[in-house]
Coordinates of C-alpha atoms and ligand atoms in Angstrom, one line a residue:
Chain U
X167 CA 5.4 -10.2 -17.3
X168 CA 3.1 -7.4 -16.4
X169 CA 4.5 -4.8 -18.8
X170 CA 1.8 -2.3 -18.2
X171 CA 2.6 -2.2 -14.5
X172 CA 6.4 -1.8 -15.2
X173 CA 5.6 1.1 -17.5
X174 CA 3.3 2.7 -15.0
X175 CA 5.8 2.6 -12.2
X176 CA 8.6 3.7 -14.4
X177 CA 6.8 6.7 -15.9
X178 CA 5.2 7.6 -12.5
X179 CA 8.7 7.9 -11.1
X180 CA 10.1 9.8 -14.1
X181 CA 7.2 12.2 -13.7
X182 CA 8.2 12.7 -10.1
X183 CA 11.6 13.7 -11.3
X184 CA 10.2 16.3 -13.7
X185 CA 8.3 17.8 -10.8
X186 CA 11.5 18.0 -8.7
X187 CA 13.6 19.1 -11.6
X188 CA 15.4 21.8 -9.7
X189 CA 16.5 19.5 -7.0
X190 CA 17.2 16.5 -9.3
X191 CA 19.1 18.1 -12.1
X192 CA 20.1 21.6 -11.3
X193 CA 21.7 21.1 -7.9
X194 CA 24.2 18.4 -9.0
X195 CA 25.1 20.5 -12.0
X196 CA 25.8 23.5 -9.9
X197 CA 27.8 21.3 -7.4
X198 CA 30.0 19.8 -10.0
X199 CA 30.5 23.1 -11.8
X200 CA 31.9 24.4 -8.5
X201 CA 34.2 21.4 -8.3
X202 CA 35.5 22.3 -11.8
X203 CA 35.9 25.9 -11.0
X204 CA 37.8 25.2 -7.8
X205 CA 39.7 22.0 -8.5
X206 CA 39.8 22.1 -12.3
X207 CA 40.5 25.8 -13.1
X208 CA 41.7 27.5 -9.9
X209 CA 43.8 24.9 -8.1
X210 CA 44.1 22.6 -11.1
X211 CA 46.1 25.1 -13.1
X212 CA 48.8 24.8 -10.5
X213 CA 48.8 21.0 -10.4
X214 CA 50.9 19.3 -12.9
X215 CA 49.2 16.9 -15.3
X216 CA 48.9 13.3 -14.4
X217 CA 50.2 10.8 -16.9
X218 CA 49.9 13.4 -19.6
X219 CA 46.3 14.4 -18.7
X220 CA 45.6 17.8 -17.3
X221 CA 44.2 17.8 -13.8
X222 CA 40.8 19.2 -14.7
X223 CA 40.3 16.5 -17.3
X224 CA 41.7 13.8 -15.0
X225 CA 39.1 14.4 -12.3
X226 CA 36.1 14.5 -14.7
X227 CA 35.3 10.8 -14.7
X228 CA 35.6 10.6 -10.9
X229 CA 33.2 13.5 -10.5
X230 CA 30.7 11.9 -12.9
X231 CA 30.9 8.7 -10.9
X232 CA 30.5 10.6 -7.6
X233 CA 27.3 12.2 -8.9
X234 CA 26.1 9.0 -10.5
X235 CA 26.5 7.0 -7.3
X236 CA 24.8 9.7 -5.1
X237 CA 22.0 10.1 -7.5
X238 CA 21.3 6.5 -8.1
X239 CA 21.4 5.5 -4.4
X240 CA 19.3 8.5 -3.5
X241 CA 16.7 8.0 -6.2
X242 CA 16.6 4.2 -5.9
X243 CA 16.1 4.5 -2.1
X244 CA 13.5 7.3 -2.0
X245 CA 11.5 5.7 -4.8
X246 CA 10.6 2.7 -2.7
X247 CA 10.9 4.3 0.7
X248 CA 8.4 7.1 0.1
X249 CA 5.4 4.9 -0.7
X250 CA 6.4 2.8 2.3
X251 CA 6.5 5.9 4.4
X252 CA 3.1 7.3 3.2
X253 CA 1.5 3.9 3.1
X254 CA 0.6 4.1 -0.6
X255 CA 2.7 1.0 -1.1
X256 CA -0.4 -1.0 -0.3
X257 CA -1.5 -0.5 -3.9
X258 CA 1.7 -1.9 -5.4
X259 CA 1.7 -4.9 -3.0
X260 CA -1.9 -5.7 -3.8
X261 CA -1.5 -5.4 -7.5
X262 CA -0.8 -8.4 -9.8
X263 CA 2.9 -7.6 -10.1
X264 CA 5.8 -9.7 -9.1
X265 CA 8.6 -8.1 -7.0
X266 CA 10.9 -8.3 -10.0
X267 CA 8.6 -6.1 -12.0
X268 CA 8.3 -3.6 -9.1
X269 CA 12.1 -3.7 -9.1
X270 CA 12.5 -3.1 -12.8
X271 CA 10.1 -0.1 -12.6
X272 CA 11.7 1.6 -9.7
X273 CA 15.3 0.7 -10.4
X274 CA 14.9 1.4 -14.1
X275 CA 13.6 4.9 -13.3
X276 CA 16.4 5.6 -10.7
X277 CA 19.1 4.4 -13.1
X278 CA 17.6 6.5 -16.0
X279 CA 17.6 9.6 -13.8
X280 CA 21.2 8.9 -12.7
X281 CA 22.3 8.4 -16.3
X282 CA 20.6 11.6 -17.5
X283 CA 22.3 13.6 -14.8
X284 CA 25.6 11.9 -15.4
X285 CA 25.5 12.9 -19.1
X286 CA 24.5 16.4 -18.2
X287 CA 27.5 16.6 -16.0
X288 CA 29.7 15.3 -18.7
X289 CA 28.4 18.0 -21.0
X290 CA 28.9 20.6 -18.3
X291 CA 32.5 19.4 -17.8
X292 CA 33.2 19.9 -21.4
X293 CA 32.6 23.6 -20.9
X294 CA 35.4 23.8 -18.4
X295 CA 38.0 21.3 -19.5
X296 CA 39.2 19.3 -22.5
X297 CA 37.6 15.9 -22.6
X298 CA 38.3 13.0 -25.0
X299 CA 36.7 9.6 -24.8
X300 CA 38.9 6.9 -26.1
X301 CA 36.4 4.0 -25.7
X302 CA 32.9 5.4 -25.9
X303 CA 31.3 1.9 -25.8
X304 CA 33.3 0.9 -22.7
X305 CA 32.3 4.2 -21.1
X306 CA 28.6 3.5 -21.8
X307 CA 28.9 0.0 -20.3
X308 CA 30.5 1.4 -17.2
X309 CA 27.9 4.1 -16.9
X310 CA 24.9 1.8 -17.3
X311 CA 26.3 -1.0 -15.1
X312 CA 27.2 1.4 -12.3
X313 CA 23.8 3.2 -12.6
X314 CA 21.9 -0.1 -12.4
X315 CA 24.0 -1.5 -9.6
X316 CA 23.8 1.5 -7.3
X317 CA 20.1 2.0 -8.0
X318 CA 19.6 -1.6 -6.8
X319 CA 21.8 -0.8 -3.8
X320 CA 19.6 2.3 -3.2
X321 CA 16.4 0.1 -3.5
X322 CA 17.8 -2.2 -0.8
X323 CA 18.4 0.8 1.5
X324 CA 14.9 2.1 0.8
X325 CA 13.4 -1.2 1.9
X326 CA 15.7 -1.5 4.9
X327 CA 15.3 2.0 6.2
X328 CA 12.7 2.6 8.9
X329 CA 13.1 6.4 9.0
X330 CA 14.6 9.2 7.0
X331 CA 17.7 9.2 9.1
X332 CA 18.5 5.6 8.1
X333 CA 17.6 6.4 4.6
X334 CA 20.2 9.2 4.4
X335 CA 23.0 7.6 6.4
X336 CA 24.5 5.6 3.5
X337 CA 24.5 8.3 0.8
X338 CA 25.7 11.0 3.3
X339 CA 28.2 9.1 5.4
X340 CA 29.5 6.2 3.3
X341 CA 29.5 7.3 -0.3
X342 CA 31.5 10.6 -0.1
X343 CA 34.5 9.1 1.8
X344 CA 34.6 6.1 -0.5
X345 CA 34.5 8.3 -3.5
X346 CA 37.0 10.8 -2.2
X347 CA 39.4 8.0 -1.2
X348 CA 38.7 6.0 -4.3
X349 CA 41.0 8.0 -6.5
X350 CA 38.5 10.5 -7.9
X351 CA 40.9 13.4 -7.4
X352 CA 44.3 11.6 -7.6
X353 CA 45.9 8.5 -8.9
X354 CA 46.6 6.1 -6.1
X355 CA 50.2 5.9 -7.2
X356 CA 50.5 9.2 -5.4
X357 CA 49.7 7.5 -2.1
X358 CA 52.2 5.8 0.3
X359 CA 52.3 2.0 -0.2
X360 CA 50.2 1.2 2.8
X361 CA 47.3 3.5 1.7
X362 CA 47.6 2.1 -1.8
X363 CA 46.9 -1.4 -0.4
X364 CA 44.0 -0.1 1.7
X365 CA 42.5 1.6 -1.4
X366 CA 42.2 -1.7 -3.1
X367 CA 39.4 -2.6 -0.6
X368 CA 37.4 0.4 -1.8
X369 CA 34.9 -0.7 -4.4
X370 CA 34.7 2.8 -5.8
X371 CA 38.3 2.7 -6.8
X372 CA 37.5 0.1 -9.4
X373 CA 34.6 2.1 -10.7
X374 CA 36.5 5.3 -11.1
X375 CA 39.6 3.7 -12.4
X376 CA 37.8 1.7 -15.1
X377 CA 35.6 4.6 -16.0
X378 CA 38.7 6.9 -16.3
X379 CA 40.4 4.3 -18.5
X380 CA 37.5 4.5 -21.0
X381 CA 38.3 8.2 -21.3
X382 CA 42.1 8.5 -21.2
X383 CA 43.4 4.9 -21.2
X384 CA 45.1 5.5 -17.8
X385 CA 44.0 3.3 -14.9
X386 CA 45.0 2.4 -11.3
X387 CA 43.8 -1.2 -11.8
X388 CA 43.3 -3.3 -14.9
X389 CA 40.0 -2.2 -16.6
X390 CA 38.9 -5.8 -16.8
X391 CA 39.2 -6.2 -13.0
X392 CA 37.2 -3.0 -12.7
X393 CA 34.5 -4.5 -14.8
X394 CA 34.6 -7.7 -12.8
X395 CA 34.2 -5.8 -9.6
X396 CA 31.1 -3.9 -10.9
X397 CA 29.7 -7.3 -11.9
X398 CA 30.5 -8.7 -8.5
X399 CA 28.7 -5.8 -6.7
X400 CA 25.8 -6.2 -9.0
X401 CA 25.6 -9.9 -8.2
X402 CA 25.7 -9.1 -4.4
X403 CA 22.9 -6.6 -4.7
X404 CA 20.8 -9.1 -6.7
X405 CA 21.3 -11.8 -4.2
X406 CA 20.3 -9.6 -1.3
X407 CA 17.2 -8.6 -3.2
X408 CA 16.4 -12.2 -4.0
X409 CA 16.4 -12.9 -0.3
X410 CA 14.3 -9.8 0.4
X411 CA 11.7 -10.8 -2.1
X412 CA 11.7 -14.4 -1.0
X413 CA 11.1 -13.5 2.7
X414 CA 9.0 -10.4 2.2
X415 CA 11.4 -8.6 4.5
X416 CA 10.0 -5.3 5.7
X417 CA 7.4 -5.3 3.0
X418 CA 4.8 -8.0 3.8
X419 CA 4.2 -9.1 7.4
Chain G
X1221 CA -24.5 -19.4 -6.3
X1222 CA -20.8 -20.1 -6.7
X1223 CA -18.5 -18.9 -4.1
X1224 CA -16.0 -16.4 -5.5
X1225 CA -13.8 -16.2 -2.4
X1226 CA -13.2 -19.3 -0.4
X1227 CA -11.3 -18.9 2.9
X1228 CA -10.3 -22.2 4.5
X1229 CA -9.0 -22.5 8.0
X1230 CA -7.1 -19.3 7.7
X1231 CA -4.7 -18.4 10.5
X1232 CA -2.3 -15.5 11.0
X1233 CA 0.3 -15.1 13.6
X1234 CA 2.2 -11.8 13.3
X1235 CA 6.0 -11.6 13.7
X1236 CA 5.6 -10.5 17.3
X1237 CA 3.8 -13.7 18.1
X1238 CA 0.3 -12.1 18.1
X1239 CA -2.4 -14.5 16.8
X1240 CA -4.7 -12.2 14.8
X1241 CA -6.7 -14.9 13.0
X1242 CA -7.5 -18.2 14.6
X1243 CA -8.9 -20.4 11.9
X1244 CA -11.4 -18.6 9.7
X1245 CA -13.7 -20.4 7.3
X1246 CA -15.7 -18.2 5.0
X1247 CA -17.3 -18.6 1.6
X1248 CA -18.2 -15.4 -0.2
X1249 CA -20.7 -15.7 -2.9
X1250 CA -20.5 -14.1 -6.3
X1251 CA -22.4 -10.8 -6.5
X1252 CA -23.3 -10.5 -2.8
X1253 CA -22.7 -7.7 -0.4
X1254 CA -21.1 -9.0 2.7
X1255 CA -20.6 -6.8 5.8
X1256 CA -18.0 -7.8 8.3
X1257 CA -18.7 -6.5 11.8
X1258 CA -16.3 -6.7 14.7
X1259 CA -14.8 -4.5 17.4
X1260 CA -11.4 -2.8 17.1
X1261 CA -8.6 -5.4 16.7
X1262 CA -11.0 -8.2 15.8
X1263 CA -8.9 -9.1 12.7
X1264 CA -11.0 -7.7 9.9
X1265 CA -8.2 -5.8 8.3
X1266 CA -5.9 -8.7 8.7
X1267 CA -8.4 -11.0 6.9
X1268 CA -8.8 -8.5 4.0
X1269 CA -5.1 -7.9 3.8
X1270 CA -4.4 -11.6 3.3
X1271 CA -7.0 -12.0 0.6
X1272 CA -5.5 -8.9 -1.2
X1273 CA -1.9 -10.0 -0.8
X1274 CA -0.6 -7.4 1.6
X1275 CA -0.1 -9.9 4.4
X1276 CA 1.2 -13.5 4.1
X1277 CA -1.0 -16.1 5.7
X1278 CA 0.4 -18.3 8.4
X1279 CA -1.8 -21.3 7.7
X1280 CA -4.9 -22.4 5.7
X1281 CA -5.6 -21.1 2.3
X1282 CA -7.6 -18.6 0.3
X1283 CA -9.0 -19.1 -3.2
X1284 CA -10.2 -16.2 -5.3
X1285 CA -12.1 -17.3 -8.4
X1286 CA -10.6 -20.7 -7.8
X1287 CA -7.0 -19.4 -7.8
X1288 CA -4.7 -19.5 -4.8
X1289 CA -3.9 -16.0 -3.5
X1290 CA -0.3 -16.9 -2.8
X1291 CA 0.6 -19.1 -5.8
X1292 CA -1.6 -17.5 -8.5
X1293 CA -1.4 -14.0 -7.2
X1294 CA -1.5 -12.5 -10.7
X1295 CA -5.0 -13.9 -11.4
X1296 CA -6.4 -13.2 -8.0
X1297 CA -5.1 -9.7 -7.5
X1298 CA -6.2 -8.7 -11.0
X1299 CA -9.8 -9.5 -9.9
X1300 CA -9.7 -7.5 -6.6
X1301 CA -10.0 -3.9 -5.9
X1302 CA -9.1 -2.6 -2.4
X1303 CA -10.0 0.5 -0.5
X1304 CA -7.8 0.5 2.5
X1305 CA -8.9 1.7 6.0
X1306 CA -6.1 4.3 6.3
X1307 CA -6.2 7.4 4.1
X1308 CA -3.0 7.0 2.3
X1309 CA -2.4 9.2 -0.7
X1310 CA 0.4 10.5 -2.9
X1311 CA 0.2 14.1 -1.7
X1312 CA 1.9 15.6 -4.7
X1313 CA 0.1 13.7 -7.4
X1314 CA -3.0 14.8 -9.2
X1315 CA -6.2 12.9 -9.0
X1316 CA -6.1 12.0 -12.6
X1317 CA -2.5 10.6 -12.5
X1318 CA -3.0 8.6 -9.3
X1319 CA -6.2 7.0 -10.6
X1320 CA -4.6 6.2 -14.0
X1321 CA -1.6 4.8 -12.2
X1322 CA -3.8 2.4 -10.3
X1323 CA -5.2 1.0 -13.6
X1324 CA -1.7 0.6 -15.1
X1325 CA -0.2 -1.1 -12.1
X1326 CA -3.0 -3.7 -12.3
X1327 CA -1.8 -4.5 -15.8
X1328 CA -4.6 -2.8 -17.7
X1329 CA -4.0 -0.7 -20.8
X1330 CA -4.8 3.0 -20.4
X1331 CA -8.5 3.9 -20.8
X1332 CA -9.1 7.6 -20.3
X1333 CA -12.9 7.2 -20.9
X1334 CA -13.2 4.7 -18.1
X1335 CA -11.1 6.8 -15.7
X1336 CA -13.3 9.8 -16.6
X1337 CA -16.5 7.9 -15.9
X1338 CA -15.2 6.6 -12.6
X1339 CA -14.2 10.1 -11.5
X1340 CA -17.6 11.4 -12.6
X1341 CA -19.4 8.7 -10.7
X1342 CA -17.6 9.8 -7.5
X1343 CA -18.1 13.5 -8.1
X1344 CA -14.3 14.0 -8.6
X1345 CA -14.3 15.2 -12.1
X1346 CA -14.0 18.9 -11.2
X1347 CA -10.9 18.0 -9.1
X1348 CA -9.2 15.8 -11.6
X1349 CA -6.2 18.2 -12.0
X1350 CA -5.9 19.0 -8.3
X1351 CA -3.1 17.6 -6.2
X1352 CA -4.3 15.2 -3.5
X1353 CA -3.0 17.4 -0.7
X1354 CA -5.5 20.0 -1.9
X1355 CA -8.5 17.7 -1.3
X1356 CA -10.6 17.3 1.8
X1357 CA -10.6 14.1 3.8
X1358 CA -13.8 12.9 2.3
X1359 CA -12.6 13.6 -1.2
X1360 CA -9.4 11.7 -0.6
X1361 CA -11.6 8.8 0.5
X1362 CA -13.4 9.0 -2.9
X1363 CA -10.0 9.1 -4.7
X1364 CA -9.1 5.8 -2.9
X1365 CA -12.4 4.3 -4.1
X1366 CA -11.7 5.6 -7.7
X1367 CA -8.3 4.0 -7.5
X1368 CA -9.8 0.7 -6.5
X1369 CA -12.3 0.8 -9.3
X1370 CA -9.9 2.0 -12.1
X1371 CA -9.0 -1.6 -13.1
X1372 CA -12.6 -2.8 -13.2
X1373 CA -12.4 -5.3 -10.4
X1374 CA -14.9 -8.1 -10.0
X1375 CA -14.5 -8.1 -6.2
X1376 CA -14.3 -5.0 -4.2
X1377 CA -13.0 -4.8 -0.6
X1378 CA -14.0 -1.7 1.4
X1379 CA -12.3 -1.5 4.7
X1380 CA -14.4 0.9 6.8
X1381 CA -15.3 3.1 3.8
X1382 CA -17.5 5.4 5.8
X1383 CA -15.2 6.4 8.6
X1384 CA -15.1 10.2 8.6
X1385 CA -17.5 10.6 5.7
X1386 CA -20.5 12.9 5.7
X1387 CA -24.1 11.9 5.1
X1388 CA -24.1 13.0 1.4
X1389 CA -21.0 11.1 0.5
X1390 CA -22.2 8.1 2.4
X1391 CA -25.4 8.1 0.3
X1392 CA -23.4 8.6 -2.9
X1393 CA -21.1 5.8 -1.9
X1394 CA -24.0 3.4 -1.4
X1395 CA -25.3 4.4 -4.8
X1396 CA -22.0 3.5 -6.4
X1397 CA -22.0 0.2 -4.4
X1398 CA -25.5 -0.5 -5.6
X1399 CA -24.5 0.2 -9.2
X1400 CA -21.5 -2.1 -8.9
X1401 CA -23.6 -4.8 -7.5
X1402 CA -26.0 -4.5 -10.4
X1403 CA -23.0 -5.1 -12.7
X1404 CA -22.2 -8.3 -10.7
X1405 CA -19.4 -7.0 -8.6
X1406 CA -19.0 -8.8 -5.2
X1407 CA -18.6 -6.4 -2.4
X1408 CA -17.1 -7.0 1.0
X1409 CA -17.1 -4.2 3.5
X1410 CA -16.1 -3.8 7.1
X1411 CA -17.8 -1.3 9.3
X1412 CA -18.5 -0.3 12.9
X1413 CA -21.8 1.3 11.9
X1414 CA -24.3 -1.5 12.3
X1415 CA -27.1 0.5 10.6
X1416 CA -24.9 0.5 7.6
X1417 CA -24.7 -3.3 7.5
X1418 CA -28.4 -3.5 8.1
X1419 CA -29.1 -1.1 5.3
X1420 CA -27.0 -2.5 2.4
X1421 CA -25.6 -5.9 3.2
X1422 CA -27.1 -9.2 2.0
X1423 CA -25.1 -11.2 4.6
X1424 CA -23.5 -10.2 7.8
X1425 CA -20.4 -11.8 9.4
X1426 CA -19.3 -11.1 12.9
X1427 CA -15.6 -11.4 13.8
X1428 CA -14.1 -11.1 17.2
X1429 CA -10.7 -12.2 18.6
X1430 CA -9.7 -13.6 15.3
X1431 CA -12.7 -15.9 15.0
X1432 CA -15.7 -15.7 12.8
X1433 CA -18.5 -15.9 15.3
X1434 CA -21.3 -16.2 12.8
X1435 CA -22.1 -15.6 9.2
X1436 CA -25.7 -15.3 8.2
X1437 CA -28.1 -13.8 5.8
X1438 CA -29.1 -10.5 7.2
X1439 CA -32.9 -11.2 7.3
X1440 CA -32.5 -14.7 8.6
X1441 CA -30.1 -13.5 11.3
X1442 CA -32.5 -10.9 12.5
X1443 CA -35.3 -13.5 12.5
X1444 CA -33.2 -16.0 14.3
X1445 CA -31.4 -14.0 16.8
X1446 CA -33.5 -10.8 16.9
X1447 CA -35.7 -10.8 20.0
X1448 CA -39.0 -9.2 19.9
X1449 CA -40.7 -7.5 22.7
X1450 CA -44.4 -6.9 23.1
X1451 CA -45.4 -4.2 25.5
X1452 CA -49.0 -4.0 26.8
X1453 CA -50.1 -0.8 28.5
X1454 CA -52.6 -2.0 31.1
X1455 CA -55.9 -0.2 31.8
X1456 CA -55.5 -0.8 35.5
X1457 CA -52.1 -1.4 37.2
X1458 CA -51.4 -4.9 38.5
X1459 CA -49.6 -5.7 41.8
X1460 CA -48.5 -9.2 40.9
X1461 CA -48.8 -11.5 37.9
X1462 CA -51.5 -14.1 38.1
X1463 CA -50.1 -17.7 38.2
X1464 CA -51.9 -18.6 35.1
X1465 CA -49.6 -16.3 33.1
X1466 CA -46.4 -17.8 34.4
X1467 CA -45.7 -20.0 31.3
X1468 CA -45.4 -16.8 29.2
X1469 CA -42.1 -15.0 29.4
X1470 CA -43.6 -12.0 31.1
X1471 CA -42.4 -9.2 33.3
X1472 CA -44.4 -6.5 35.0
X1473 CA -43.0 -3.0 34.7
X1474 CA -42.1 -1.4 38.0
X1475 CA -45.2 0.7 38.4
X1476 CA -47.3 -2.3 37.4
X1477 CA -48.8 -0.3 34.5
X1478 CA -47.3 -2.4 31.7
X1479 CA -46.7 -6.0 30.8
X1480 CA -43.6 -6.9 28.8
X1481 CA -43.5 -10.1 26.8
X1482 CA -40.2 -11.3 25.2
X1483 CA -40.2 -13.8 22.4
X1484 CA -37.9 -14.9 19.7
X1485 CA -38.6 -13.4 16.3
X1486 CA -39.1 -16.8 14.6
X1487 CA -41.6 -18.2 17.2
X1488 CA -43.9 -15.4 16.2
X1489 CA -47.6 -15.1 16.7
X1490 CA -48.4 -18.4 18.3
X1491 CA -47.4 -17.4 21.8
X1492 CA -48.9 -13.9 21.4
X1493 CA -52.3 -15.2 20.4
X1494 CA -52.6 -17.5 23.3
X1495 CA -51.2 -14.9 25.7
X1496 CA -53.8 -12.4 24.6
X1497 CA -56.7 -14.9 25.1
X1498 CA -55.3 -15.8 28.5
X1499 CA -55.3 -12.1 29.5
X1500 CA -58.9 -11.9 28.4
X1501 CA -59.8 -14.9 30.5
X1502 CA -58.0 -13.3 33.5
X1503 CA -60.0 -10.2 32.8
X1504 CA -56.9 -8.1 32.4
X1505 CA -57.5 -5.3 29.9
X1506 CA -55.0 -3.2 28.1
X1507 CA -55.3 0.2 26.5
X1508 CA -52.4 0.1 24.1
X1509 CA -49.8 -2.3 22.7
X1510 CA -46.5 -2.0 20.8
X1511 CA -43.8 -4.3 19.6
X1512 CA -40.1 -3.7 19.1
X1513 CA -37.6 -5.7 17.2
X1514 CA -34.0 -5.8 18.3
X1515 CA -31.6 -4.4 15.8
X1516 CA -28.4 -5.9 14.5
X1517 CA -26.7 -3.7 17.0
X1518 CA -28.3 -5.5 19.9
X1519 CA -27.4 -8.8 18.3
X1520 CA -23.9 -7.7 17.8
X1521 CA -23.4 -6.4 21.3
X1522 CA -25.0 -9.6 22.7
X1523 CA -22.7 -11.8 20.6
X1524 CA -19.5 -10.0 21.3
X1525 CA -20.4 -9.6 25.0
X1526 CA -21.1 -13.3 25.3
X1527 CA -17.7 -14.1 24.0
X1528 CA -15.8 -11.7 26.2
Ligands
ATP2884 N1 1.7 -5.8 11.6 C1 1.2 -6.2 12.8 N2 2.0 -6.8 13.7 C2 1.5 -7.2 14.8 N3 0.2 -7.2 15.2 C3 -0.6 -6.7 14.3 C4 -0.2 -6.2 13.1 N4 -1.3 -5.7 12.4 C5 -2.3 -6.0 13.2 N5 -2.0 -6.5 14.4 C6 -2.8 -6.9 15.5 O1 -3.8 -7.9 15.0 C7 -5.1 -7.6 15.6 C8 -6.1 -7.5 14.5 O2 -5.8 -6.3 13.8 P1 -6.7 -5.8 12.6 O3 -6.1 -4.6 12.0 O4 -6.9 -6.9 11.7 O5 -8.1 -5.4 13.3 P2 -9.4 -4.8 12.8 O6 -10.5 -5.8 13.0 O7 -9.3 -4.3 11.4 O8 -9.6 -3.6 13.8 P3 -10.2 -2.1 13.5 O9 -11.7 -2.2 13.6 O10 -9.6 -1.3 14.6 O11 -9.7 -1.7 12.2 C9 -4.9 -6.4 16.5 O12 -4.8 -6.9 17.8 C10 -3.6 -5.8 16.0 O13 -3.0 -5.2 17.1
MG2885 MG1 -9.3 -2.6 10.5

């Protein structure tokens, strides 16, 4: 294991985040604060509480997940795409590092950033609404697993993308609908039966539901099933990466 | 001397079916400076990229320090430093950070003194806290060299290091190369400037169309392939060459005022001595003489032209 190399990549990436602090941290904080003001305080005060949880508190886990997904996919993809784009990737590919070590460095940094931002949002939320965490350990497990899984997913997109448009298409076009329709802002019990069934094909539903359970012990699906789905998605990402590393897909000709 | 890089029947066919290398065999000796010459698209960068691990070989094998570049990539890549042909830089990084990163990613513990001395050697010390986008093209080239040296490689690949580089930097670069060689570093460079190869290389290889046309010690190459020309300015112009001079490879200049004698560098004086005495016998006098040796450039053009 080339630990020095992993450390170098990790800290190099984290330094990039410090440089782009405004964009990386402040903008998601502002966005989510707006959500809390509009949905939590303004509209939320007129919405009845869901299973005994006030609306503002109810949407908090979903909002954290939304930010975590977007951040991890974004950071995970740009981290590897940018050196590919500028050509500086030659250095990593000609260094004595295995692809798994490159992965640990980039994905570790992307997941760390996502987690930091997720926790900042949680702290921000506590200014606007009442938050209680019933199972802190489970919450941490969900956070870390989700961060790692979606940073891996971002890494795959970064390797696959040939231009900035492709790079942005998944985070911009796929993630928001999945999150909005994944029960971030409502319990799927509120949907007609047909849409309830459709929702079960949405992976984000399981994330949000399980994560919310760790806060308020209310869930759309069994929390264990949620955990299983995150694990399944993690396994899928890892297998795709295994294939990419094995074939050198879009990295080595 | 032991060969530190051993390339055996190496082939490369790119994904689009293009055959960039067609069976290259090359032994690179420890501590030498090898210059690879070849026209655009000859396959120089492809060859280097395979040795460095950027491109997967299609056939054959490459050993570096006895290790296979594919299977034992950790050992081989740790030994190699690469300065790529393209100027690729992290625009928003500082010189110091990007060079330190290179060292780390090669698995070496941080060593600020070493990074400092590398930067000083390449006259980059004053710019260490500047972002790369604030540097001139030649300075960026130096940063790439610094990055390649940051992990103290035993083998250095320089892919067209002097493209877009001014005379000063070129001289400075050769000083660095000379110092590295004194420390036992093996250096492989590609170039289009033949004077460059002539000036600093120990051996010269010529690649064209994915094949290694020749690899030879520079001086031996010049001797073997370099043609020499003797030019005799005659005291009185001649209309035709006397028959007695026909065995010598002679031509008369258009105005008849000079005799040109072509001979191979290694044949040397023998033919000249007898030519001169024959001229004397024929009562042909000359008032001046000069010789000219063909350069690597002539050799190169002749070789590549022959193949085309
Ligand atoms: N990724 C690639 N896919 C397909 N063909 C390629 C690829 N890279 C290089 N080639 C082709 O392989 C041949 C050799 O290219 P290479 O870059 O090795 O040449 P070179 O000798 O370094 O040339 P130059 O002096 O211009 O740098 C060229 O014809 C080039 O078009
Ligand atoms: Mg080239």
